Coordinates of C-alpha atoms in Angstrom, one line a residue:
X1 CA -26.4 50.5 -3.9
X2 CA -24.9 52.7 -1.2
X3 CA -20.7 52.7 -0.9
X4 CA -20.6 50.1 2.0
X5 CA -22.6 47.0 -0.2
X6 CA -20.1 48.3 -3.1
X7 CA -17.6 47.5 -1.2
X8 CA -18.7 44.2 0.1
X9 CA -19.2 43.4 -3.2
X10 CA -16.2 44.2 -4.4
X11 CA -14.4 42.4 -1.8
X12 CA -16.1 39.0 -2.7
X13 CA -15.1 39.2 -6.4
X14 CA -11.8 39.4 -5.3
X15 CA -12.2 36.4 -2.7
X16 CA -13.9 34.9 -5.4
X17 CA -11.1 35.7 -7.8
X18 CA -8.5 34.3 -5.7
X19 CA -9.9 30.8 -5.0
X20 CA -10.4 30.6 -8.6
X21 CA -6.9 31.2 -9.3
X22 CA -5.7 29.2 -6.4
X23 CA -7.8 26.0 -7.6
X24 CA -6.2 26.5 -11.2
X25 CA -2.5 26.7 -9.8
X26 CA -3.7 23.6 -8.1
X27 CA -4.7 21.8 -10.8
X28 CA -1.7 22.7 -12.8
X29 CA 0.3 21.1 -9.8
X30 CA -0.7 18.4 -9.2
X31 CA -1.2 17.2 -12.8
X32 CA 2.9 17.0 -12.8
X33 CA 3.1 15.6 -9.3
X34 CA 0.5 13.0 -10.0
X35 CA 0.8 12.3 -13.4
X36 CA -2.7 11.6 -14.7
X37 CA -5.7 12.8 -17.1
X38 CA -7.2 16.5 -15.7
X39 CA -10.2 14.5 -14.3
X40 CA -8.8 12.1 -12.3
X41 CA -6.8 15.2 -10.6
X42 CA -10.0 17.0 -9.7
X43 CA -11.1 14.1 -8.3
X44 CA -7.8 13.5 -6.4
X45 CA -7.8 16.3 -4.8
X46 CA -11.3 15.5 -3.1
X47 CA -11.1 11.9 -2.4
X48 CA -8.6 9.0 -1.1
X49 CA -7.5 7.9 -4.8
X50 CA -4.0 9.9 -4.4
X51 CA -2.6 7.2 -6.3
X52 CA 0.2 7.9 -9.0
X53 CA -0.5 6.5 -12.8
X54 CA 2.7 7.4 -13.8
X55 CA 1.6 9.4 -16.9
X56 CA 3.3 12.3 -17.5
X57 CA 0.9 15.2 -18.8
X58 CA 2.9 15.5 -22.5
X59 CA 2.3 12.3 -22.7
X60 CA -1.0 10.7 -21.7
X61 CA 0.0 7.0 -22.6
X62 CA 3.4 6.8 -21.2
X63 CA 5.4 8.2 -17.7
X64 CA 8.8 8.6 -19.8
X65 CA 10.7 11.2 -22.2
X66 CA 13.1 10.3 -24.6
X67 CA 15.7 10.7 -22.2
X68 CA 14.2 9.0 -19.8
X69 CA 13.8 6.0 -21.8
X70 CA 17.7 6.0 -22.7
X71 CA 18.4 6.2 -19.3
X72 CA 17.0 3.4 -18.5
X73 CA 17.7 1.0 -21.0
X74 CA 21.4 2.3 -20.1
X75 CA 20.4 1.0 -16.6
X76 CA 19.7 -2.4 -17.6
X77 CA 22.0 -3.1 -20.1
X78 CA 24.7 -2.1 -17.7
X79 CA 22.9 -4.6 -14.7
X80 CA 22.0 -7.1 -17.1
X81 CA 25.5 -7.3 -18.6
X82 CA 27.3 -7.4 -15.2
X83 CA 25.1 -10.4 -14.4
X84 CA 26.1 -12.2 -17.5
X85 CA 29.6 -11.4 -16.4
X86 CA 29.0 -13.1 -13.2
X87 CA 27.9 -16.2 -15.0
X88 CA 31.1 -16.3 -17.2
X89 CA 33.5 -15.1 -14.9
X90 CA 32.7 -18.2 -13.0
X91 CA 36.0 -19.3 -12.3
X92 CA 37.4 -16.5 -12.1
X93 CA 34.9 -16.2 -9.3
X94 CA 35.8 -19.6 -7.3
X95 CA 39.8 -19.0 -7.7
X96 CA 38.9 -15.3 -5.8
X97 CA 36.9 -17.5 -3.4
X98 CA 39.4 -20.0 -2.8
X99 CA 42.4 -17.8 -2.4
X100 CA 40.2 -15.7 0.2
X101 CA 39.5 -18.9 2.0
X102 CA 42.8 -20.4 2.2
X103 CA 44.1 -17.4 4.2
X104 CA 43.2 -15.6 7.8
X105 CA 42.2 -12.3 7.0
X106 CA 40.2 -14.1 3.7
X107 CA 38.2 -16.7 5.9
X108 CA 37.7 -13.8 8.4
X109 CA 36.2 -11.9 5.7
X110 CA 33.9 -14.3 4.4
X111 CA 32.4 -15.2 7.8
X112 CA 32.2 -11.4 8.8
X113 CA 30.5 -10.9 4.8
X114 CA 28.0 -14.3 5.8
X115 CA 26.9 -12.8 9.1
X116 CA 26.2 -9.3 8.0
X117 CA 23.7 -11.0 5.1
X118 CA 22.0 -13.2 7.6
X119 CA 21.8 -10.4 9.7
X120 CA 20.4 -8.0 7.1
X121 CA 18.1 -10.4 5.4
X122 CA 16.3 -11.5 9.1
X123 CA 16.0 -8.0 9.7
X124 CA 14.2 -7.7 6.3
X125 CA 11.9 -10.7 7.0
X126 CA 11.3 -8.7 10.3
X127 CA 10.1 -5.7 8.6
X128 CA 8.2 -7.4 6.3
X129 CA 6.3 -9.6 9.3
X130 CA 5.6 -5.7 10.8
X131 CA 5.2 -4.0 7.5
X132 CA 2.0 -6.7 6.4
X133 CA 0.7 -5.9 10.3
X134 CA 0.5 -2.5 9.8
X135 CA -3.0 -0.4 9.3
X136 CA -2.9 3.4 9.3
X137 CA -5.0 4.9 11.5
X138 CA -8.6 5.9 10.3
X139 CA -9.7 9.6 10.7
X140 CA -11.8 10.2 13.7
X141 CA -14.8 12.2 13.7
X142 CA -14.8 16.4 14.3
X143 CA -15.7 15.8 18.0
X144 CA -12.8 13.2 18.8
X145 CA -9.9 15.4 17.2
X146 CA -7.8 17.8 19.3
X147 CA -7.0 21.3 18.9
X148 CA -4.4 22.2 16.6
X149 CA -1.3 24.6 15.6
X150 CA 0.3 24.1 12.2
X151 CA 3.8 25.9 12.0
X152 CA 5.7 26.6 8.6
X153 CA 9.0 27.8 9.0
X154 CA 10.4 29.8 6.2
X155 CA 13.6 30.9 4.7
X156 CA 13.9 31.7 1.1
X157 CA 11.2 29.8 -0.3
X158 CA 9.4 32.8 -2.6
X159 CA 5.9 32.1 -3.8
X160 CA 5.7 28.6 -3.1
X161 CA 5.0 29.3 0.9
X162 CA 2.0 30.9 -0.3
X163 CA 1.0 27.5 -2.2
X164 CA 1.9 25.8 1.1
X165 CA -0.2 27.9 3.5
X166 CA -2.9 27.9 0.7
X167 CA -3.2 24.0 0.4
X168 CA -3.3 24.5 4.5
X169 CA -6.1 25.9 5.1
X170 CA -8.3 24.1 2.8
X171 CA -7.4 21.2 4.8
X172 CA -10.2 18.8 5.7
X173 CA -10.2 20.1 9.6
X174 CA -12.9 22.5 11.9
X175 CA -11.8 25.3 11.4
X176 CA -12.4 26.4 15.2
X177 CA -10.2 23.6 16.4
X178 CA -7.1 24.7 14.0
X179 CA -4.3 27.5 14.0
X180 CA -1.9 28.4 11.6
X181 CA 1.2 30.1 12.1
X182 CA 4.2 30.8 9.5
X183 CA 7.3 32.1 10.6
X184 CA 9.6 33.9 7.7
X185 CA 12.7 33.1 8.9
X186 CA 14.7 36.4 8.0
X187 CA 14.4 35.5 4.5
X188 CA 16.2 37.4 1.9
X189 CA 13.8 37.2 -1.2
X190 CA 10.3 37.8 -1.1
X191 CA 8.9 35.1 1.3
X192 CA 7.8 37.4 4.0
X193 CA 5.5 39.3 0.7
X194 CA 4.3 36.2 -0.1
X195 CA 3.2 35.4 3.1
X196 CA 1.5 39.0 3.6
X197 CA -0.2 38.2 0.7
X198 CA -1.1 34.5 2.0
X199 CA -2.7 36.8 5.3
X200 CA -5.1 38.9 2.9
X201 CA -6.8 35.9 0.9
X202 CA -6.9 33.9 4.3
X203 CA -7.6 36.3 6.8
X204 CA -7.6 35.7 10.9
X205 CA -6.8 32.1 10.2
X206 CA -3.4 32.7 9.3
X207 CA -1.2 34.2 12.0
X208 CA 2.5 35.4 10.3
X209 CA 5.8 36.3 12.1
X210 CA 8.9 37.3 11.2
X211 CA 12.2 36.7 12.4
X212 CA 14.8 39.9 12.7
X213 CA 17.8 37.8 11.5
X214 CA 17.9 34.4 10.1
X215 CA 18.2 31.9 13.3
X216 CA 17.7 28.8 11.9
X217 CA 14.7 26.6 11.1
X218 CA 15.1 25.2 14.8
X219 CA 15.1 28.8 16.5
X220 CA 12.0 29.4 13.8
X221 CA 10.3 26.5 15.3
X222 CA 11.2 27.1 19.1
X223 CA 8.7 30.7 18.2
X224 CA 6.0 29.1 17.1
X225 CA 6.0 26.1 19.7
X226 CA 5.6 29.3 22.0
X227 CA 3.0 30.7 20.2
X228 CA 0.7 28.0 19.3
X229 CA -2.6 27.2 21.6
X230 CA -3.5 23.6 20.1
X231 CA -2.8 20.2 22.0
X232 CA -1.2 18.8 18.8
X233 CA 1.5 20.7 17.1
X234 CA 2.0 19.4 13.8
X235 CA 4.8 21.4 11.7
X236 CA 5.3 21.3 7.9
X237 CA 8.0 23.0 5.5
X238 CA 7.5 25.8 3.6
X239 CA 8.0 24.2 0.2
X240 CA 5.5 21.3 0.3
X241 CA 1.7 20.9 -0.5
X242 CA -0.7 18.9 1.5
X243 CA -3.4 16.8 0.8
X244 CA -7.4 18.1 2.0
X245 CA -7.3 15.6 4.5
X246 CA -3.8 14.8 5.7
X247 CA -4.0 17.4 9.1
X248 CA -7.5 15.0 10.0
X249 CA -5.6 11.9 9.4
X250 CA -1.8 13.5 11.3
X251 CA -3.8 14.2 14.4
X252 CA -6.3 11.3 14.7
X253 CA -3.7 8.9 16.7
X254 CA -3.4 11.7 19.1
X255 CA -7.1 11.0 19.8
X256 CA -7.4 7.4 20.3
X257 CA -4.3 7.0 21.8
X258 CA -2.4 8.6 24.6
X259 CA 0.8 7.4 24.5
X260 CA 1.2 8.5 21.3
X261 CA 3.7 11.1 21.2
X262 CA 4.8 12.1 17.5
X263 CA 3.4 11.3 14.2
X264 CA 5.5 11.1 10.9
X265 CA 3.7 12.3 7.6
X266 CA 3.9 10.3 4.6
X267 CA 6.4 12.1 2.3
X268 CA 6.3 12.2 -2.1
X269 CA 8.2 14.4 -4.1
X270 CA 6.7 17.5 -5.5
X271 CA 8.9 17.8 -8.1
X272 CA 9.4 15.1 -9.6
X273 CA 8.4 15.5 -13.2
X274 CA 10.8 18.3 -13.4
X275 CA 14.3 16.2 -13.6
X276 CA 15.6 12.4 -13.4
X277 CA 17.3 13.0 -9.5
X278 CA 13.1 13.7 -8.3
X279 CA 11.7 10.9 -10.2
X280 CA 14.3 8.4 -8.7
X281 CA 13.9 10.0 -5.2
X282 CA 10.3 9.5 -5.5
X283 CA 10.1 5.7 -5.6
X284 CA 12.8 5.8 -3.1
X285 CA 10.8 7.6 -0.6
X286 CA 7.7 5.5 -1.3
X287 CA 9.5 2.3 0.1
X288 CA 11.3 4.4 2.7
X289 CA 8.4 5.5 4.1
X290 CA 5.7 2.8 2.8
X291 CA 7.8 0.2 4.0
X292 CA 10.4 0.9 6.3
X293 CA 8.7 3.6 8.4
X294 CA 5.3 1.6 8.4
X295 CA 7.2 -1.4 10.1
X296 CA 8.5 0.7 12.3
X297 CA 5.4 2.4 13.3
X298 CA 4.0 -1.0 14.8
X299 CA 6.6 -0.6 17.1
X300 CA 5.6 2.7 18.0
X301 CA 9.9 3.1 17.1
X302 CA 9.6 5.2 14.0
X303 CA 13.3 6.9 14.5
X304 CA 12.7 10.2 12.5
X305 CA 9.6 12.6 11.9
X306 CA 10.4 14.1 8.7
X307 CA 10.6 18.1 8.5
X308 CA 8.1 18.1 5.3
X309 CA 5.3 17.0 7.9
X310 CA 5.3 15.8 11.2
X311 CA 3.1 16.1 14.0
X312 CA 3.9 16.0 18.0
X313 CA 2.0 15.9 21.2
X314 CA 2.6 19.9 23.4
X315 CA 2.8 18.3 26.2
X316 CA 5.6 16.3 24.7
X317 CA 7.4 18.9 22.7
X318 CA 7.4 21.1 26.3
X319 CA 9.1 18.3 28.1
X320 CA 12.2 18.3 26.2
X321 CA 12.2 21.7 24.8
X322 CA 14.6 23.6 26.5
X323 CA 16.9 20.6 25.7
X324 CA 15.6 20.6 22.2
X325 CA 16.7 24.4 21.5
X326 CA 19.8 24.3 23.4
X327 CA 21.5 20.9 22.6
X328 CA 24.7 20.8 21.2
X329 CA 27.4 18.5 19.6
X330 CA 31.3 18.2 20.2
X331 CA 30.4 21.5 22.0
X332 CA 28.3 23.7 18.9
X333 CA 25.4 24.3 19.1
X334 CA 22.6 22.4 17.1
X335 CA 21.6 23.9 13.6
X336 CA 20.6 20.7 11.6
X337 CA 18.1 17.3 12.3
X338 CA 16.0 19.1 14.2
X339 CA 13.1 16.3 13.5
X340 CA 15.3 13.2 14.4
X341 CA 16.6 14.9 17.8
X342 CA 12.5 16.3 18.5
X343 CA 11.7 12.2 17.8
X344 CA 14.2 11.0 20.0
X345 CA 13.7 13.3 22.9
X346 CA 10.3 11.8 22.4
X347 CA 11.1 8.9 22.0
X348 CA 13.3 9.1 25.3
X349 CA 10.2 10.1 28.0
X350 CA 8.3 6.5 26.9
X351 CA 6.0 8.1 24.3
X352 CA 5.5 6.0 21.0
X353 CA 6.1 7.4 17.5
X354 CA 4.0 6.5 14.9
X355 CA 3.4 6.5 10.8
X356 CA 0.3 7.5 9.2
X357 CA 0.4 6.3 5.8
X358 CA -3.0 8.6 4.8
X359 CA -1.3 11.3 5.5
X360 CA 0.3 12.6 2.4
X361 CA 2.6 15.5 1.8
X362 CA 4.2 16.8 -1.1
X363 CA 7.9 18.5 -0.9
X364 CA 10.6 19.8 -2.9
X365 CA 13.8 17.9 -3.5
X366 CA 17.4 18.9 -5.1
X367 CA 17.5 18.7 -8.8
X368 CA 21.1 18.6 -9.2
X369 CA 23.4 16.7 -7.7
X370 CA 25.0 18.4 -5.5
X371 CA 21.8 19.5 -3.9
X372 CA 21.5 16.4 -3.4
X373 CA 24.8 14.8 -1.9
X374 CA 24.5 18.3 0.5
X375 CA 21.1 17.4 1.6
X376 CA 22.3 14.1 2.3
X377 CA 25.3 14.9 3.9
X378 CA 22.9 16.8 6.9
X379 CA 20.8 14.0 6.9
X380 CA 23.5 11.6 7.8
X381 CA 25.4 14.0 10.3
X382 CA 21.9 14.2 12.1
X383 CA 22.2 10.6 12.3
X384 CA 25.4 10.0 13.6
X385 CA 24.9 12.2 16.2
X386 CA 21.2 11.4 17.1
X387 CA 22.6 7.5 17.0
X388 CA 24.9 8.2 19.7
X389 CA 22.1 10.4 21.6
X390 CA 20.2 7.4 21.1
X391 CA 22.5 4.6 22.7
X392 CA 22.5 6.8 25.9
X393 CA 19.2 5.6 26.6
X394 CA 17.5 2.8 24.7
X395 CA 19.1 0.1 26.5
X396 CA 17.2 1.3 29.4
X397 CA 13.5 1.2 30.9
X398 CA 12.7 4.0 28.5
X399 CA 9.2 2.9 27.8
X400 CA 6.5 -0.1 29.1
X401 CA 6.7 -3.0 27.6
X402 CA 8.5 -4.6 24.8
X403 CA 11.7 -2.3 23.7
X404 CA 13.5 -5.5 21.9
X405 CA 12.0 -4.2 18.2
X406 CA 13.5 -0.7 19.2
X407 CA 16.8 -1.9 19.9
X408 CA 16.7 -3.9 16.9
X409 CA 16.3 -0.5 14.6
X410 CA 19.1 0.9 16.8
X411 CA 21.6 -1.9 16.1
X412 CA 20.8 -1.5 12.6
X413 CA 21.5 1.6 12.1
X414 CA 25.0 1.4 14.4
X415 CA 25.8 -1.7 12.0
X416 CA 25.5 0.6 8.8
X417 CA 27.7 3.3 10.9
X418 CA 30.2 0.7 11.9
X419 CA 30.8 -1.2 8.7
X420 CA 31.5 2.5 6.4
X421 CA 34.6 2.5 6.7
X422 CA 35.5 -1.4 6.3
X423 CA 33.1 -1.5 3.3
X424 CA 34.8 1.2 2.0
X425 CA 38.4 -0.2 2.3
X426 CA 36.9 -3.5 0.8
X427 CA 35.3 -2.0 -1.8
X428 CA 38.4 0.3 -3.0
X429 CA 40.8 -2.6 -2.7
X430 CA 38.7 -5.2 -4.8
X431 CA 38.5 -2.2 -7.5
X432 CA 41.9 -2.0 -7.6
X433 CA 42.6 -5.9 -7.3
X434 CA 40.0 -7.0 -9.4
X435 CA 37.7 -4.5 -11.6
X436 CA 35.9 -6.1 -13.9
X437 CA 34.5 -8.8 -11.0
X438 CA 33.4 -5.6 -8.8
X439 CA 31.9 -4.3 -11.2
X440 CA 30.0 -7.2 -12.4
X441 CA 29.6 -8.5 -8.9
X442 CA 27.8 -4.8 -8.1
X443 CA 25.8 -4.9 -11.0
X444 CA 24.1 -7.9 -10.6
X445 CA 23.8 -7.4 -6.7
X446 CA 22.3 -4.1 -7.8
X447 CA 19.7 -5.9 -10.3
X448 CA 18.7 -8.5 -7.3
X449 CA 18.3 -6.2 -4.4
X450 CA 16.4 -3.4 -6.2
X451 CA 13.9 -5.9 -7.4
X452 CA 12.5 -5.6 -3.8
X453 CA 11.8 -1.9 -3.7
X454 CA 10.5 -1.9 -7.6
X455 CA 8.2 -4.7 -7.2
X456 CA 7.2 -2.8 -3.8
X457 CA 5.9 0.5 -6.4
X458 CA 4.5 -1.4 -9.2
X459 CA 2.5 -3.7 -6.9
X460 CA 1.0 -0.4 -4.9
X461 CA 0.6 2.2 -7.9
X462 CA 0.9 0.0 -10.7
X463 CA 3.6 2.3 -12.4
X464 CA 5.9 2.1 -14.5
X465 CA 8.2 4.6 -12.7
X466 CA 9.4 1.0 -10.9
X467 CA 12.2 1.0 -13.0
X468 CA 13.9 4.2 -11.6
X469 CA 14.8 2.0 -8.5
X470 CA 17.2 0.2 -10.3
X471 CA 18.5 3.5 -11.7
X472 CA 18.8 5.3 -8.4
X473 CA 20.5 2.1 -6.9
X474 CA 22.8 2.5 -9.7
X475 CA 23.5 6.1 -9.3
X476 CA 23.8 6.0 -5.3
X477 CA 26.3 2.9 -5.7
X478 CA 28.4 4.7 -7.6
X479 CA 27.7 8.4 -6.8
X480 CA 27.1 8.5 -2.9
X481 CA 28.6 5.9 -1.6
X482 CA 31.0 8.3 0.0
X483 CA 27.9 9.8 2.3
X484 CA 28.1 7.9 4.7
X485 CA 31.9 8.0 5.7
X486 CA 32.0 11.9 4.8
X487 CA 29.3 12.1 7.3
X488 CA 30.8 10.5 10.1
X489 CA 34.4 12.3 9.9
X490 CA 32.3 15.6 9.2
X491 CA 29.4 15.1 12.0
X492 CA 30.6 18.0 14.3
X493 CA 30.1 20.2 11.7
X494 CA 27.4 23.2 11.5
X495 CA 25.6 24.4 8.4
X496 CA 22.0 23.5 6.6
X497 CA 24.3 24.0 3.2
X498 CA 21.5 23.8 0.7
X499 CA 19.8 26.7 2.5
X500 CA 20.1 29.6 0.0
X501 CA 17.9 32.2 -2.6
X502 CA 16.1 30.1 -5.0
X503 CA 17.6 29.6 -8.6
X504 CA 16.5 31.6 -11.3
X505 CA 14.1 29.5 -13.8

């Protein structure tokens, strides 16, 4: 065997090597993402049956630990109690009612309080009507999809880009039609290593970049928009995991239809074994985006792409880029909800946003909370000031056809901007005037209105992680409330504020 076939050789044990590895670390992860038995994760992982069984690895016949457990009954003793409550504070209850009714201001109230719930609850039967209309789109065939460039920004995120860009390019997809590009964004841990060593197992498929200073995931993004050849741009964080055939089923709309301008990924937590704050999150996201986003994909009116994947037209993303990378607000420049402002400069040139349910991505959520109230904080500043870009244009003829469902969406979400501060006012003087009906009041209000989203679960995965909605409606209630109005005094402010070197395990 002369030195060249040794070589050769040598080179395939190591390829070899490395798959072998990667497919364990991929087993290993997804057996706490999708809790189930070591075979039903291998075949997972090659099929369409993505679907959670809510059985945690330790142990194989239930989805809950100890603490879980006590949580939860917690949760319903506290919800069931303040329903009881209700029904013996009934008096109490009418002589509030009566008092408010007999007054102004009180009568006021209680029409304001009716038309908001008849608003809200024909806006949910509106939904719904869209939500049992909608069909994801199927994959098309090899010929019929587009070229493509997948961009993953990166700041800080360690070994787990390399997991990212690994569960990338064994994506379902021809590999002549598809480019992939990470971008360490002036990281100051050992992302731009990791990606290196993402480049040797994957070769000329993987194209890496890195930033001289840290810009900004936006600034990261504006590169690779520049760099990339395909017709569909699809871009996904550097700290989630996608399934082998969510870039097929992101860029199939693209190819069927061609006023289809952006695509939103479906979003599950990646993490959410490892503490309480993920498993809540992760029931919350699947009506946020199961639901919500899929009713307002059938009216082409889905209001934000989400970072962890999304997918946009080039010809699109061109249009409104020089916008994109220079907008500003209250005079600074942009550095956060760079999805929402891409989808609505999207939105804006008549192009249709949609959600593709198949399309499945796994990210990393906070774990604490305050990771948490900070991520949500930028989330809601975005919104406050995309809402406002928003009303600049959709009461015009943005787009053919019907825009009524799109305005719809907007008014919602100006109505939950409007009424924070009331509803906080209300909510502190009723504490203050009368405790022990808020709080039973909230409880059973709680136990009613989260039936929706835990039924929602439980009918689609048959879990019995259904019962962290009422938790996580208990714990935002009580814990975030104060988002929303934080946001809105705060919304000229600058900062990611949960960007930063990962935490020690």
């Amino acid at each position: 065997m002369d030195t060249r076939e040794k070589a050769t050789l040598e080179k395939e044990s190591e390829i070899n090597s490395a798959v072998k590895k990667k497919q364990a670390h991929e087993s290993r992860l997804f057996s706490f993402v999708l809790p189930m038995d070591n075979q039903a994760i291998s075949h997972a992982l090659n099929t369409k049956n993505w679907k959670s069984k809510a059985v945690h690895p330790a142990h194989p016949t239930q989805g809950f630990y100890k603490k879980d457990i006590f949580l939860l009954i917690a949760t319903f003793t506290l919800l069931l109690s303040g329903a009881y409550l209700v029904y013996e504070l009934q008096p109490s209850f009418e002589a509030l009612h009566l008092s408010r009714i007999s007054s102004t201001w009180g009568f006021s109230l209680i029409v304001l309080s009716i038309s908001l719930i008849l608003f809200k609850a024909g806006f949910f039967l509106f939904n719904l009507v869209l939500y049992l209309r909608y069909k994801p789109v199927k994959s098309v065939s090899d010929e019929l999809l587009p070229t493509c460039t997948v961009i993953v920004p990166a700041y800080n995120e360690g070994k787990q880009v390399y997991d990212t860009l690994q569960s990338l390019v064994e994506s379902d997809f021809p590999a002549d039609k598809l480019q992939l590009i990470a971008i360490d964004d002036g990281s100051q841990d050992d992302t731009w290593h990791w990606m290196q060593e993402a480049k040797k197992t994957i070769g000329d498929r993987l194209a890496i970049y890195q930033q001289p200073v840290n810009k900004g995931k936006r600034h990261a993004l504006y590169r690779g928009f520049h760099l990339a050849t395909g017709e569909i741009f699809v871009t996904v964080d550097s700290d989630s995991i996608v399934k082998k055939d969510t870039l097929r089923n992101m860029v199939s709309p693209f190819a069927l239809d061609q006023k289809c301008g952006a695509v939103a990924g479906n979003v599950r937590v990646l993490n959410n074994q490892k503490a309480i704050i993920p498993r809540m999150l992760n029931v919350s996201f699947v009506f946020s985006f199961e639901f919500i986003r899929s009713a307002q994909s059938q009216l082409g009116s889905v209001l934000c792409t989400p970072g962890a994947l999304s997918a946009y037209r080039k010809k699109a993303v061109m249009a409104c880029l020089p916008e994109w990378i220079n907008q500003t607000f209250m005079g600074q420049p942009s550095d956060i909800g760079e999805d929402r402002a891409m989808t609505n400069m999207i939105l804006k040139q008549g192009y249709e946003v949609k959600f593709q349910k198949n399309a499945y991505v796994l990210t990393k959520l906070p774990e604490k909370y305050k990771g948490l109230y900070k991520m949500f904080i930028r989330w809601e500043r975005s919104n406050v000031r995309e809402n406002i870009m928003m009303s600049k244009y959709v009461f015009k003829n943005f787009r053919e056809g019907s825009t009524f469902g799109t305005r719809l969406l907007f008014v919602n979400q100006w109505v939950k901007l409007i009424m924070a501060y009331p509803f906080l006012v209300l909510m502190l003087s009723f504490i203050l005037t009368h405790p022990v009906l808020f709080l039973s009041s909230t409880c059973m209000s709680i136990l009613i209105l989260s039936s929706f989203p835990a039924i929602f679960y439980a009918k689609k995965y048959k879990s019995a992680e259904a019962f962290w909605a009422y938790s996580y409606s208990l714990f935002y209630t009580f814990g975030l409330f104060w988002i929303t109005p934080y946001a809105i005094a705060t919304a000229s402010r600058r900062g990611w504020l949960t960007r930063g070197l990962p935490q020690a395990k």
